[in-house]
Backbone as ProteinMPNN parsed JSONL, in Angstrom:
{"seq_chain_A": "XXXXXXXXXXXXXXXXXXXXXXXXXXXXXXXXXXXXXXXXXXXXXXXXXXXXXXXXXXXXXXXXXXXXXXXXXXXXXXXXXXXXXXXXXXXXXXXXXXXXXXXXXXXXXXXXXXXXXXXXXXXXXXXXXXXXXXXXXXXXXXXXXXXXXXXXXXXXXXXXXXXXXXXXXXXXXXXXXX", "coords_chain_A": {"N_chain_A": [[22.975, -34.906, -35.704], [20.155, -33.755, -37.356], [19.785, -30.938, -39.67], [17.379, -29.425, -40.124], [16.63, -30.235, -37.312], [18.231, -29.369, -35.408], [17.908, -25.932, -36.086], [15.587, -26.2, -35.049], [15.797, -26.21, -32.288], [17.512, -23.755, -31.942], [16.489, -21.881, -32.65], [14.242, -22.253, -30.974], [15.477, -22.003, -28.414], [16.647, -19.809, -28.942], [13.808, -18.381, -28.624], [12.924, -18.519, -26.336], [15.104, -17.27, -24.425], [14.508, -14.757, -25.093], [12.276, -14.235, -24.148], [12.764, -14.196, -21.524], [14.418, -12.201, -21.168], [12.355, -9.836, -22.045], [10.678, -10.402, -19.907], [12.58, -9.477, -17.693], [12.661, -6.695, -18.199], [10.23, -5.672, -18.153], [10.165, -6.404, -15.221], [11.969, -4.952, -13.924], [11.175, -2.048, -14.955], [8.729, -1.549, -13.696], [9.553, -1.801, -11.544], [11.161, 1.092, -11.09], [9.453, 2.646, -11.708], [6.93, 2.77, -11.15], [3.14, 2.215, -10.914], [0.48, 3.626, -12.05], [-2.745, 4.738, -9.928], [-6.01, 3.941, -11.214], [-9.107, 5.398, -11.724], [-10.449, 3.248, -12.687], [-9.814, 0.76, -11.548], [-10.378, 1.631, -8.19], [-12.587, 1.316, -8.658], [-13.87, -0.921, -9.889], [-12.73, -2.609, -8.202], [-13.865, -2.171, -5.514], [-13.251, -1.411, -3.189], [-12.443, -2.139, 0.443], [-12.942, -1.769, 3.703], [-10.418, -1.456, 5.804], [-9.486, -0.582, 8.306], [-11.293, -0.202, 10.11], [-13.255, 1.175, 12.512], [-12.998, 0.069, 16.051], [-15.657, -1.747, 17.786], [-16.52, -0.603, 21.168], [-16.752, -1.772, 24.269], [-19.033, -1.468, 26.642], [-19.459, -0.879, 29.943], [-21.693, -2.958, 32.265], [-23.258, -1.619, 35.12], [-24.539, -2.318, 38.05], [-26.623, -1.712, 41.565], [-25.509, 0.803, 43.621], [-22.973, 0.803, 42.1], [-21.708, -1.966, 41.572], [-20.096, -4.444, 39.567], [-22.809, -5.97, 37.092], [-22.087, -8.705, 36.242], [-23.252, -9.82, 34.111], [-23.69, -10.215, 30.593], [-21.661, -7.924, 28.728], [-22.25, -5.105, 26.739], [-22.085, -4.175, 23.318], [-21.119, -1.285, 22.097], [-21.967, 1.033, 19.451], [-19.907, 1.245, 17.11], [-18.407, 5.067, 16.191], [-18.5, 6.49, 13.467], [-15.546, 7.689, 12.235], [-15.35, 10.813, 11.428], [-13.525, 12.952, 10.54], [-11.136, 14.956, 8.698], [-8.429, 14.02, 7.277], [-5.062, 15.918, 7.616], [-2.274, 15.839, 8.148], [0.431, 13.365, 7.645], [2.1, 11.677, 9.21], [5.024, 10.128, 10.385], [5.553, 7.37, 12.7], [7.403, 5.278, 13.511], [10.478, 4.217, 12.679], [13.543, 5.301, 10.689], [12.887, 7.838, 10.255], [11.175, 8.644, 12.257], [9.199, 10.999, 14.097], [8.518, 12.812, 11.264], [6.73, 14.95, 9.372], [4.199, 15.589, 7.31], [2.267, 17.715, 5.285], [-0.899, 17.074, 3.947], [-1.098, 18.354, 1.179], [-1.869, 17.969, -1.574], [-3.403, 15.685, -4.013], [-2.67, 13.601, -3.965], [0.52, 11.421, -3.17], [2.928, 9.957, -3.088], [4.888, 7.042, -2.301], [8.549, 6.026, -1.495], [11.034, 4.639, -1.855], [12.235, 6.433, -4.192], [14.135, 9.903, -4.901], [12.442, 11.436, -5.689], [10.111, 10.721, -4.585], [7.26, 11.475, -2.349], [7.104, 10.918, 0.366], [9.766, 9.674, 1.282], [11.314, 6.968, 2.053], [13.766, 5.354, 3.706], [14.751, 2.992, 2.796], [16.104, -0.521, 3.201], [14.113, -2.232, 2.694], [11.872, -1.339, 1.333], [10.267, -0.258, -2.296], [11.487, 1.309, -4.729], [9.318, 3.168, -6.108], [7.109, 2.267, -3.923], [4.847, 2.375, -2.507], [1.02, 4.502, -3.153], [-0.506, 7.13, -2.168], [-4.023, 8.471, -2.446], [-6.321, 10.676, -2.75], [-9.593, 9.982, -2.881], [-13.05, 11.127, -4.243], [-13.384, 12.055, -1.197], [-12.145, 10.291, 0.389], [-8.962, 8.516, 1.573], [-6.93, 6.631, -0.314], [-4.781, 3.919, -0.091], [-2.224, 1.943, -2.252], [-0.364, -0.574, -3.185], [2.275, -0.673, -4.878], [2.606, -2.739, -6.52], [5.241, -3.872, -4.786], [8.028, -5.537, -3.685], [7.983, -5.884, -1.038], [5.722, -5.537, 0.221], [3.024, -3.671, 1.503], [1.565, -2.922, 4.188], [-1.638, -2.477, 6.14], [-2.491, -1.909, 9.714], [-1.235, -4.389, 10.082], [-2.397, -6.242, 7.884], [-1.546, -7.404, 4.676], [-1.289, -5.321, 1.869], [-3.403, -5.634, -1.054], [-5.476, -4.882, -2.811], [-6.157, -1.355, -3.843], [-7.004, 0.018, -0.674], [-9.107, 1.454, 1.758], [-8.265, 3.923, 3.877], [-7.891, 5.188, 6.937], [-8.079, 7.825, 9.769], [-5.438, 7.869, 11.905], [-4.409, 5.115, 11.445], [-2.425, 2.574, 11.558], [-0.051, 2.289, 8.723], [2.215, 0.246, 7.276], [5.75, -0.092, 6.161], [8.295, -2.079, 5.079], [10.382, -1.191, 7.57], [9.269, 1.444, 8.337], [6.596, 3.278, 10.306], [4.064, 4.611, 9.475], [0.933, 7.232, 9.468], [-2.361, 8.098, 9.228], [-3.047, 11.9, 10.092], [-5.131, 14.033, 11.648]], "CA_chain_A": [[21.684, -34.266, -35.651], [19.759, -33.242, -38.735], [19.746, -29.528, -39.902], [16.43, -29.486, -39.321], [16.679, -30.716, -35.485], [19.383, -27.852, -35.348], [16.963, -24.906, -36.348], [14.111, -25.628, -34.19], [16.846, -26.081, -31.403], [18.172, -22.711, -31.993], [14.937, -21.266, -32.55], [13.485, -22.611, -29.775], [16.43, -21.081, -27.364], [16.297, -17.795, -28.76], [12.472, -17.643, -27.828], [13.429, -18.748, -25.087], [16.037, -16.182, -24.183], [13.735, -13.024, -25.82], [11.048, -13.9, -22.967], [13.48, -13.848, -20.592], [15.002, -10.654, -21.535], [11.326, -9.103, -22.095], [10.088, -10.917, -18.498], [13.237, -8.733, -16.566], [12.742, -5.505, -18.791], [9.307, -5.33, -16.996], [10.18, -6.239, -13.757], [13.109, -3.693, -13.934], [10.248, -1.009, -15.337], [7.465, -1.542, -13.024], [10.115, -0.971, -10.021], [11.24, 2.059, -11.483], [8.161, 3.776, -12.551], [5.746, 1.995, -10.316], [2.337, 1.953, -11.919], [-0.504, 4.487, -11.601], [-4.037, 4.333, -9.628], [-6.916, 3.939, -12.172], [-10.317, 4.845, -10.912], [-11.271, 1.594, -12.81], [-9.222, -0.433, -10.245], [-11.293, 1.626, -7.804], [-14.046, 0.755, -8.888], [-14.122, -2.44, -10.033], [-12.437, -3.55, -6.613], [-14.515, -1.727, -4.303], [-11.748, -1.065, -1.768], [-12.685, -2.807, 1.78], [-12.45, -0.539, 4.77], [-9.419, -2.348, 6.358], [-9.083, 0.199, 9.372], [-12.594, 0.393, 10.453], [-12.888, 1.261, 14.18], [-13.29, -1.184, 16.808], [-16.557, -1.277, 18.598], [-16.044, -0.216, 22.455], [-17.158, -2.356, 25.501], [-19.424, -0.818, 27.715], [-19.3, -1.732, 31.587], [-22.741, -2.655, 32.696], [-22.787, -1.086, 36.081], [-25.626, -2.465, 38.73], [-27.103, -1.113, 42.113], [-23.694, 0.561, 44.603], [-21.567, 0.812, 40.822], [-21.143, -3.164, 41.191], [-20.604, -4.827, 38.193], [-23.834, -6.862, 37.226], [-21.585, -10.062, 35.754], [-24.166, -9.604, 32.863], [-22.584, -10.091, 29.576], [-20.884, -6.916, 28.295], [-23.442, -4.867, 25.611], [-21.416, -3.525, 22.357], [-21.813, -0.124, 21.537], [-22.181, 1.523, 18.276], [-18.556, 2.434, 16.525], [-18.461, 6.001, 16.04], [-17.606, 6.774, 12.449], [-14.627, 9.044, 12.362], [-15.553, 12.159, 10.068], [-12.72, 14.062, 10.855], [-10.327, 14.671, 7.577], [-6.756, 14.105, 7.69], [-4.493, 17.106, 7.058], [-0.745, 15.351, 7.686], [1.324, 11.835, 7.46], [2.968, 11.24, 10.685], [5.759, 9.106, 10.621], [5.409, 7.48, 13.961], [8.403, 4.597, 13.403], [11.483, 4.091, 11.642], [14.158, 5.988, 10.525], [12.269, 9.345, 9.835], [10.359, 8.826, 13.276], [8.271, 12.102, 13.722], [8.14, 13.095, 10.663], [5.036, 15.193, 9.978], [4.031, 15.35, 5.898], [1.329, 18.367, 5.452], [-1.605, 16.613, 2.755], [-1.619, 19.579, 0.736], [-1.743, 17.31, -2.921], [-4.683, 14.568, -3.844], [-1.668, 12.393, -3.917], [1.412, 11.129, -2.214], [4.239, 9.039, -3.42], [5.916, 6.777, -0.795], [9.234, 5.259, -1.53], [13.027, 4.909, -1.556], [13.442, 7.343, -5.402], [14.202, 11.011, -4.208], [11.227, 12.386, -6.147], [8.874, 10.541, -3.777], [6.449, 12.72, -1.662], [7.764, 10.366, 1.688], [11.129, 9.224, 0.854], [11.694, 5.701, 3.082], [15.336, 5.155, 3.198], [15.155, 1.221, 3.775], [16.592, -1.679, 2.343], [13.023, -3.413, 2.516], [11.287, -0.311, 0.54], [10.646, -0.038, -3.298], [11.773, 2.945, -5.43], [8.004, 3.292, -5.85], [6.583, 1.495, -2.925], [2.802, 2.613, -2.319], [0.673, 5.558, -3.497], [-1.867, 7.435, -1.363], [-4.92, 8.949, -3.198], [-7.242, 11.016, -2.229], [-10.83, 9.762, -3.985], [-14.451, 11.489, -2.696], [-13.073, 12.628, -0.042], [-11.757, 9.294, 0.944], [-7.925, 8.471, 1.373], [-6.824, 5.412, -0.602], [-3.908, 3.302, -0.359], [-2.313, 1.299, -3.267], [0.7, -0.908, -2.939], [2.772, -0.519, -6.403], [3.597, -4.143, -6.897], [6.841, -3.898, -4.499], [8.755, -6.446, -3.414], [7.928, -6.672, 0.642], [4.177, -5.534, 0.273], [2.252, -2.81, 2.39], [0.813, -3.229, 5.643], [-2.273, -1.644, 7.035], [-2.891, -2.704, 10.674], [-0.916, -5.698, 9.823], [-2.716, -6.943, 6.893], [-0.929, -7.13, 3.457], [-3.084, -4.347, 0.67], [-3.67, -6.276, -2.752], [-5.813, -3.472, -4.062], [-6.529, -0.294, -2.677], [-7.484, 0.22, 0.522], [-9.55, 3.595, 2.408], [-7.326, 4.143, 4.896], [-8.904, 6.218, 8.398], [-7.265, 8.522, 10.388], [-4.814, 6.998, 13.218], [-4.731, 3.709, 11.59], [-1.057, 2.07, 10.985], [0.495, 1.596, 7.616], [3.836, -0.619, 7.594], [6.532, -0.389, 4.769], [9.508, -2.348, 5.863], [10.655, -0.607, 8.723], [8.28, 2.641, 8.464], [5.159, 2.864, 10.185], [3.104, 6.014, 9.538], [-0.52, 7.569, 9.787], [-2.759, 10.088, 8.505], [-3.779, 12.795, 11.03], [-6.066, 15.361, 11.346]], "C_chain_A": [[21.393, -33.652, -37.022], [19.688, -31.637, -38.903], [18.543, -28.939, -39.225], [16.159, -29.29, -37.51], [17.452, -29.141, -35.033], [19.136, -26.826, -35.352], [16.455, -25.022, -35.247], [15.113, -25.754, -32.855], [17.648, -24.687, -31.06], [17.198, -21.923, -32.086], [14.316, -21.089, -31.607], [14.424, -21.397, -28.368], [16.221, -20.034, -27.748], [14.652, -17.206, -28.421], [12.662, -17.371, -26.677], [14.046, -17.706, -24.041], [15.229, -14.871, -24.44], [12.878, -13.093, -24.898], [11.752, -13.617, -22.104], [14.08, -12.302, -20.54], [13.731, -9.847, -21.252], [11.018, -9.084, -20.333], [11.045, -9.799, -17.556], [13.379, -7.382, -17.111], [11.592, -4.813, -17.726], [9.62, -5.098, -16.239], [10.985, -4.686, -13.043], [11.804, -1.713, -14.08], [8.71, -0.24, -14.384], [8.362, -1.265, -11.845], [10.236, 0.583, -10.357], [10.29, 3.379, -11.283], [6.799, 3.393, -12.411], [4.381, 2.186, -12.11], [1.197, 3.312, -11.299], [-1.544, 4.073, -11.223], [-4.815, 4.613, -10.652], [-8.034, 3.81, -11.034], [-10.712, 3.725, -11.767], [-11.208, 0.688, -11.814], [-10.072, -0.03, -9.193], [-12.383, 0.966, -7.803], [-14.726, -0.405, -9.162], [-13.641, -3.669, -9.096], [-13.146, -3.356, -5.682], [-14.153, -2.092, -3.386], [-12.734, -1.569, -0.796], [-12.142, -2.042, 2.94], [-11.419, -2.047, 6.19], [-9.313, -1.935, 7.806], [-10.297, 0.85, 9.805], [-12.516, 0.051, 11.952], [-13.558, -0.217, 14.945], [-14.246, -1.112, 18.314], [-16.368, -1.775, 20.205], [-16.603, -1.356, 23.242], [-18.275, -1.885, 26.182], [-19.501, -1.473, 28.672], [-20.92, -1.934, 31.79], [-22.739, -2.373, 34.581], [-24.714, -1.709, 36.969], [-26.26, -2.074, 39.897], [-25.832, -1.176, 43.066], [-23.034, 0.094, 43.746], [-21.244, -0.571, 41.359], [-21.564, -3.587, 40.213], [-21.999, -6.104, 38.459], [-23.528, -8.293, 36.914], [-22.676, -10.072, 34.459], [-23.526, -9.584, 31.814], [-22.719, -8.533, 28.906], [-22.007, -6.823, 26.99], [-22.181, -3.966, 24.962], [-21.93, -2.093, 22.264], [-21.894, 0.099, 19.973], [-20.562, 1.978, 18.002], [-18.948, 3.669, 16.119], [-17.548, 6.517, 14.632], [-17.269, 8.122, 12.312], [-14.594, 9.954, 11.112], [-14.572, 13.122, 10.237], [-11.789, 13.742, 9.188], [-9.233, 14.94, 8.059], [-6.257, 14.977, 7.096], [-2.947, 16.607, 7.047], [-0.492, 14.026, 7.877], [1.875, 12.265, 8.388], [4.087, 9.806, 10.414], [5.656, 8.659, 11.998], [6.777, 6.126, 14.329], [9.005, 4.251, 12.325], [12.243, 5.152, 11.779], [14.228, 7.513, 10.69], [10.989, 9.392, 10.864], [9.804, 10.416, 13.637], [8.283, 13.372, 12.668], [6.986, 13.433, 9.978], [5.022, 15.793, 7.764], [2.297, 15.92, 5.834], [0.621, 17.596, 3.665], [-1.8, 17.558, 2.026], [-2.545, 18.629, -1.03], [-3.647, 16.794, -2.93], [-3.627, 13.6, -3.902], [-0.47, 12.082, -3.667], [1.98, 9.862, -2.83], [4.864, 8.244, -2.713], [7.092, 6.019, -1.53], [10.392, 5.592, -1.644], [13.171, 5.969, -3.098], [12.959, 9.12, -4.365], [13.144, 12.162, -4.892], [10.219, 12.3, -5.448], [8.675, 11.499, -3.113], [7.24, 12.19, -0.308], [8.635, 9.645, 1.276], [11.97, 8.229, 2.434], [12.7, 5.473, 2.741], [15.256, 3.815, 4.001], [15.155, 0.269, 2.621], [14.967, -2.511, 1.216], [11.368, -2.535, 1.428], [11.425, -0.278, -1.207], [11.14, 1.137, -3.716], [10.196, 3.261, -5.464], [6.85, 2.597, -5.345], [4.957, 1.236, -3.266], [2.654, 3.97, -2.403], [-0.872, 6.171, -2.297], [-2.957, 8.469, -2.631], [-5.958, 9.212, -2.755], [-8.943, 10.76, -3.31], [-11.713, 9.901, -2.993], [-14.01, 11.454, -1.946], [-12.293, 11.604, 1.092], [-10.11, 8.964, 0.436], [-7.657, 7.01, 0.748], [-5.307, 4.944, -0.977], [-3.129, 2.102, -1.021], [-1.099, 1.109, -3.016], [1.047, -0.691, -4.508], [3.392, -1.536, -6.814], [4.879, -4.364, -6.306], [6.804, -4.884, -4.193], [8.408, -7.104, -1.849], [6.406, -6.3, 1.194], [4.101, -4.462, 1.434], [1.485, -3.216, 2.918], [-0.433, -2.07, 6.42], [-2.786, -2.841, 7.658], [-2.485, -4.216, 10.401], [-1.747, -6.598, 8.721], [-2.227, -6.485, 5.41], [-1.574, -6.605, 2.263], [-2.348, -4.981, -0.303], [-4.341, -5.229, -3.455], [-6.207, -2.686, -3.27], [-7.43, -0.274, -1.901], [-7.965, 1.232, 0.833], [-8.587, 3.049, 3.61], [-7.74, 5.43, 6.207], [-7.755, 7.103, 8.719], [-6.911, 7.553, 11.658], [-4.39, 5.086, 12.892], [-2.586, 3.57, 10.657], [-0.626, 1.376, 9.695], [1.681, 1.57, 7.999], [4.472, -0.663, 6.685], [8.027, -0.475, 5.077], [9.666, -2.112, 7.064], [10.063, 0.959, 9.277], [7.455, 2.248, 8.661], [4.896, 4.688, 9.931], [1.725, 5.922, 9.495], [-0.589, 8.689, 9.655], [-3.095, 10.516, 10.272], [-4.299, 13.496, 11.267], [-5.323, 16.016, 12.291]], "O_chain_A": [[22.265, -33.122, -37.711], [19.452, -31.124, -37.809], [18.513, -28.244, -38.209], [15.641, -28.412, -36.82], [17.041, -28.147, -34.435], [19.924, -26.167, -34.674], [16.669, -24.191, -34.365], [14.835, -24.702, -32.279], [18.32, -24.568, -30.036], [17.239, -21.041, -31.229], [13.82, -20.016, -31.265], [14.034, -20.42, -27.73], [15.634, -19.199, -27.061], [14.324, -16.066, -28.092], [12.607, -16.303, -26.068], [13.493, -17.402, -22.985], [15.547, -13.906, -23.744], [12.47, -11.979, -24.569], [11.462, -12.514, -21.642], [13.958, -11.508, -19.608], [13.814, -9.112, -20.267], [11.095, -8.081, -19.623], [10.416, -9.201, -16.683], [14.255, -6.728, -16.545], [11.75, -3.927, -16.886], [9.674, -3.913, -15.91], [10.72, -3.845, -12.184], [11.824, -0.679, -13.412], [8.067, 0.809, -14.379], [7.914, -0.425, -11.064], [9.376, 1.319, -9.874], [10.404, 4.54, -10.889], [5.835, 3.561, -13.158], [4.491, 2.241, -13.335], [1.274, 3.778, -10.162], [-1.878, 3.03, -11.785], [-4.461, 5.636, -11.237], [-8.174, 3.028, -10.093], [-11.664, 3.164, -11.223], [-12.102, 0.013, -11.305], [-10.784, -0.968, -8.835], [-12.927, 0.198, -7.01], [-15.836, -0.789, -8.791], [-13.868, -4.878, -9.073], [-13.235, -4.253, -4.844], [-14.6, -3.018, -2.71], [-13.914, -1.467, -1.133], [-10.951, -1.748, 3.04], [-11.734, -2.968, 6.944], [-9.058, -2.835, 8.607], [-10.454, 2.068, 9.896], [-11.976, -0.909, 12.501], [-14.274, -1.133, 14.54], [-13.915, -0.698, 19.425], [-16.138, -2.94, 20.529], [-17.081, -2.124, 22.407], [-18.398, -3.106, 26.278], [-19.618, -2.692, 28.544], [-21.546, -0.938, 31.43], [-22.051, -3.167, 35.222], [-25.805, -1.476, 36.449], [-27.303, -1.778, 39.312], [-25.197, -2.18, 43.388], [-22.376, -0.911, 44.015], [-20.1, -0.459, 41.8], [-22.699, -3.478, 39.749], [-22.199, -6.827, 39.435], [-24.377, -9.146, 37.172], [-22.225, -10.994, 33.779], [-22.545, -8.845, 31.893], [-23.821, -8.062, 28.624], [-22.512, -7.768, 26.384], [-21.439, -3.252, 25.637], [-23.131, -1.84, 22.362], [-21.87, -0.932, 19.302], [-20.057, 2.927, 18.602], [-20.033, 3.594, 15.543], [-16.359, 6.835, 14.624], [-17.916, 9.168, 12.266], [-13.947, 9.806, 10.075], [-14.933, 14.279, 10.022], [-11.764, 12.645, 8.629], [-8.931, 15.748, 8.938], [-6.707, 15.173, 5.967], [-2.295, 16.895, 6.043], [-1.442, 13.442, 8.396], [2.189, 13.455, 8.37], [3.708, 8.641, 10.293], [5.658, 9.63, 12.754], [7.094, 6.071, 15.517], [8.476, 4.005, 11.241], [12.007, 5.982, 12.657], [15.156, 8.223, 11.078], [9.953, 9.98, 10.552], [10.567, 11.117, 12.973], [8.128, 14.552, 12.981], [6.136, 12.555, 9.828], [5.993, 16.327, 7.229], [1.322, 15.222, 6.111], [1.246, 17.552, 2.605], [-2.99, 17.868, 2.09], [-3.715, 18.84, -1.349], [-4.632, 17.2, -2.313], [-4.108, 12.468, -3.859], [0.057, 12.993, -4.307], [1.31, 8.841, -2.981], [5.81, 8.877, -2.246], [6.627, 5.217, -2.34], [10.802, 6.749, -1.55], [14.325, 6.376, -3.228], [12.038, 9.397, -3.598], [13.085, 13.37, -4.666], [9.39, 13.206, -5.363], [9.492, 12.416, -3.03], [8.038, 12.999, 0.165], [8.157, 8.653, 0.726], [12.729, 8.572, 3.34], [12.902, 5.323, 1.536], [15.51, 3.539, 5.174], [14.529, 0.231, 1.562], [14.764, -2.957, 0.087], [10.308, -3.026, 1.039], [12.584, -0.271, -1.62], [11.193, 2.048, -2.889], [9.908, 3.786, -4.389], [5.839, 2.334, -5.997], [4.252, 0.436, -3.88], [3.526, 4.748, -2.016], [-1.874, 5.586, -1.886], [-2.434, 9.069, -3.57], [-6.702, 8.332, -2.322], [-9.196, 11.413, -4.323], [-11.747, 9.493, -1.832], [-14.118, 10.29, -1.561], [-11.94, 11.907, 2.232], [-9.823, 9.069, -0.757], [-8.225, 6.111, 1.368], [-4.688, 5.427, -1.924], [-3.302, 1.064, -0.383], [-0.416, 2.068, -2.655], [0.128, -0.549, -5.314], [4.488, -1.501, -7.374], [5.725, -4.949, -6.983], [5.734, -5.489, -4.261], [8.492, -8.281, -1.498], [5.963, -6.648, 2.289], [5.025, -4.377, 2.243], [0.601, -3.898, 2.402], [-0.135, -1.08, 7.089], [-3.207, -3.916, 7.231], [-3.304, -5.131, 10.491], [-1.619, -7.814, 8.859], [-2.475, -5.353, 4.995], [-2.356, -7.319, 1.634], [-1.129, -4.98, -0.471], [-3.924, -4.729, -4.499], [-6.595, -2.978, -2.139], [-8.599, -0.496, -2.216], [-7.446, 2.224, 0.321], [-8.363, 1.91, 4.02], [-7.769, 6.622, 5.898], [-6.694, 7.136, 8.096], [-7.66, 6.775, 12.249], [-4.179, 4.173, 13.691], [-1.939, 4.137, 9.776], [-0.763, 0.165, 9.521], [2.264, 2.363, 8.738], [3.938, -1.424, 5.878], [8.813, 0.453, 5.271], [9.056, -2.858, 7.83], [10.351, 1.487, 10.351], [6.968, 1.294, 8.053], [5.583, 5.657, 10.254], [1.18, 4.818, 9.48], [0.1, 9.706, 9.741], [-3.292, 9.804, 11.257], [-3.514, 14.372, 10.903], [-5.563, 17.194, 12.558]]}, "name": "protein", "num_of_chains": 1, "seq": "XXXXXXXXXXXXXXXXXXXXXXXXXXXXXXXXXXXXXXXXXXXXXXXXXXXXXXXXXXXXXXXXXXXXXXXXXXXXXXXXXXXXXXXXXXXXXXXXXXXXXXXXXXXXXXXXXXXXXXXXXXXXXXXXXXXXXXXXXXXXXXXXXXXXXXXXXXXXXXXXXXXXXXXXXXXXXXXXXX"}
C-alpha cells in the first residue's frame, strides 16, 4: 500500500473514532444533566391538551323513566378549573406518595436531587420535568431512554397535563391533585 493510501486510512479512522467518542460524551451528558424547558419549545410546539376530559353520556329518559332507545345526546365536557396543589403517586414503588407543588417546577427521576425520586430500573437520572407555565402544568420528557406516558400516550414535546390524569414512568404512575 502506498504512503499515501496509509494516511487517508489512518485519518479516516481517527475521524472516525473522535465522532464516536464525541456521539457517547453526549449521550452520557444529556442523561446526566437532562436538558432544560425553553419557553421557545413552548411555544413553538404549542403543547396539545393530551388529558382533556371525556365528554359524558347522558341517558335520554322517556314517559314512566323508560329509556326512549333514541340515540344517546353528548353533553358538554366540563372544563376542570380547579388548580393542582400535590403529585400523588398512585402506583409503583412509592405508592401513596403525596408531593406538595410548592415550586413552578418539579424534577422526576432516579438522581437523588430530583424533586420525585423514581427508584426503577426503567427510569432516567433525569427522566421528565413538570413546569408550571400561565397557570398551566406542563410536562416534558428529558430525552430518556423508556419515554413518558400520559394516559398511555408517549410525550414528544410538552404536554398540559389536567388534574387526575395518569402519567407513566416505567413502573410509576402518578397525578396532580388539587
Amino acid at each position: 500500500m502506498s504512503d499515501l493510501a496509509l494516511f487517508l486510512v489512518r485519518t479516516g479512522f481517527l475521524v472516525v473514532m473522535w465522532i464516536f467518542v464525541f456521539t457517547i460524551i453526549s449521550v452520557i451528558r444529556a442523561d446526566l444533566f437532562g436538558q432544560r424547558v425553553v419557553s421557545k419549545v413552548a411555544e413553538a410546539n404549542a403543547p396539545r391538551v393530551v388529558s382533556a376530559p371525556i365528554a359524558r353520556v347522558a341517558p335520554t329518559v322517556g314517559v314512566a323513566g323508560l329509556s326512549t332507545g333514541a340515540m344517546p345526546q353528548l353533553t358538554q365536557p366540563q372544563e376542570d378549573k380547579t388548580e393542582p396543589t400535590h403529585l400523588v403517586v398512585t402506583e409503583g414503588p412509592r405508592a401513596g406518595f403525596s408531593l406538595k407543588l410548592a415550586t413552578t417546577e418539579v424534577l422526576i427521576g432516579r438522581a437523588k436531587n430530583s424533586d420525585l425520586v423514581v427508584d426503577d430500573e426503567f427510569a432516567s437520572t433525569q427522566h421528565a420535568k413538570l413546569v408550571k407555565l400561565d397557570g398551566e402544568w406542563l410536562l416534558q420528557d428529558l430525552n430518556s431512554t423508556n419515554g413518558t406516558f400520559i394516559n398511555g400516550i408517549k410525550v414528544g414535546t410538552p404536554e398540559i397535563l389536567r388534574v387526575n390524569t395518569p402519567v407513566k414512568i416505567g413502573k410509576t404512575v402518578f397525578e396532580l391533585r388539587a
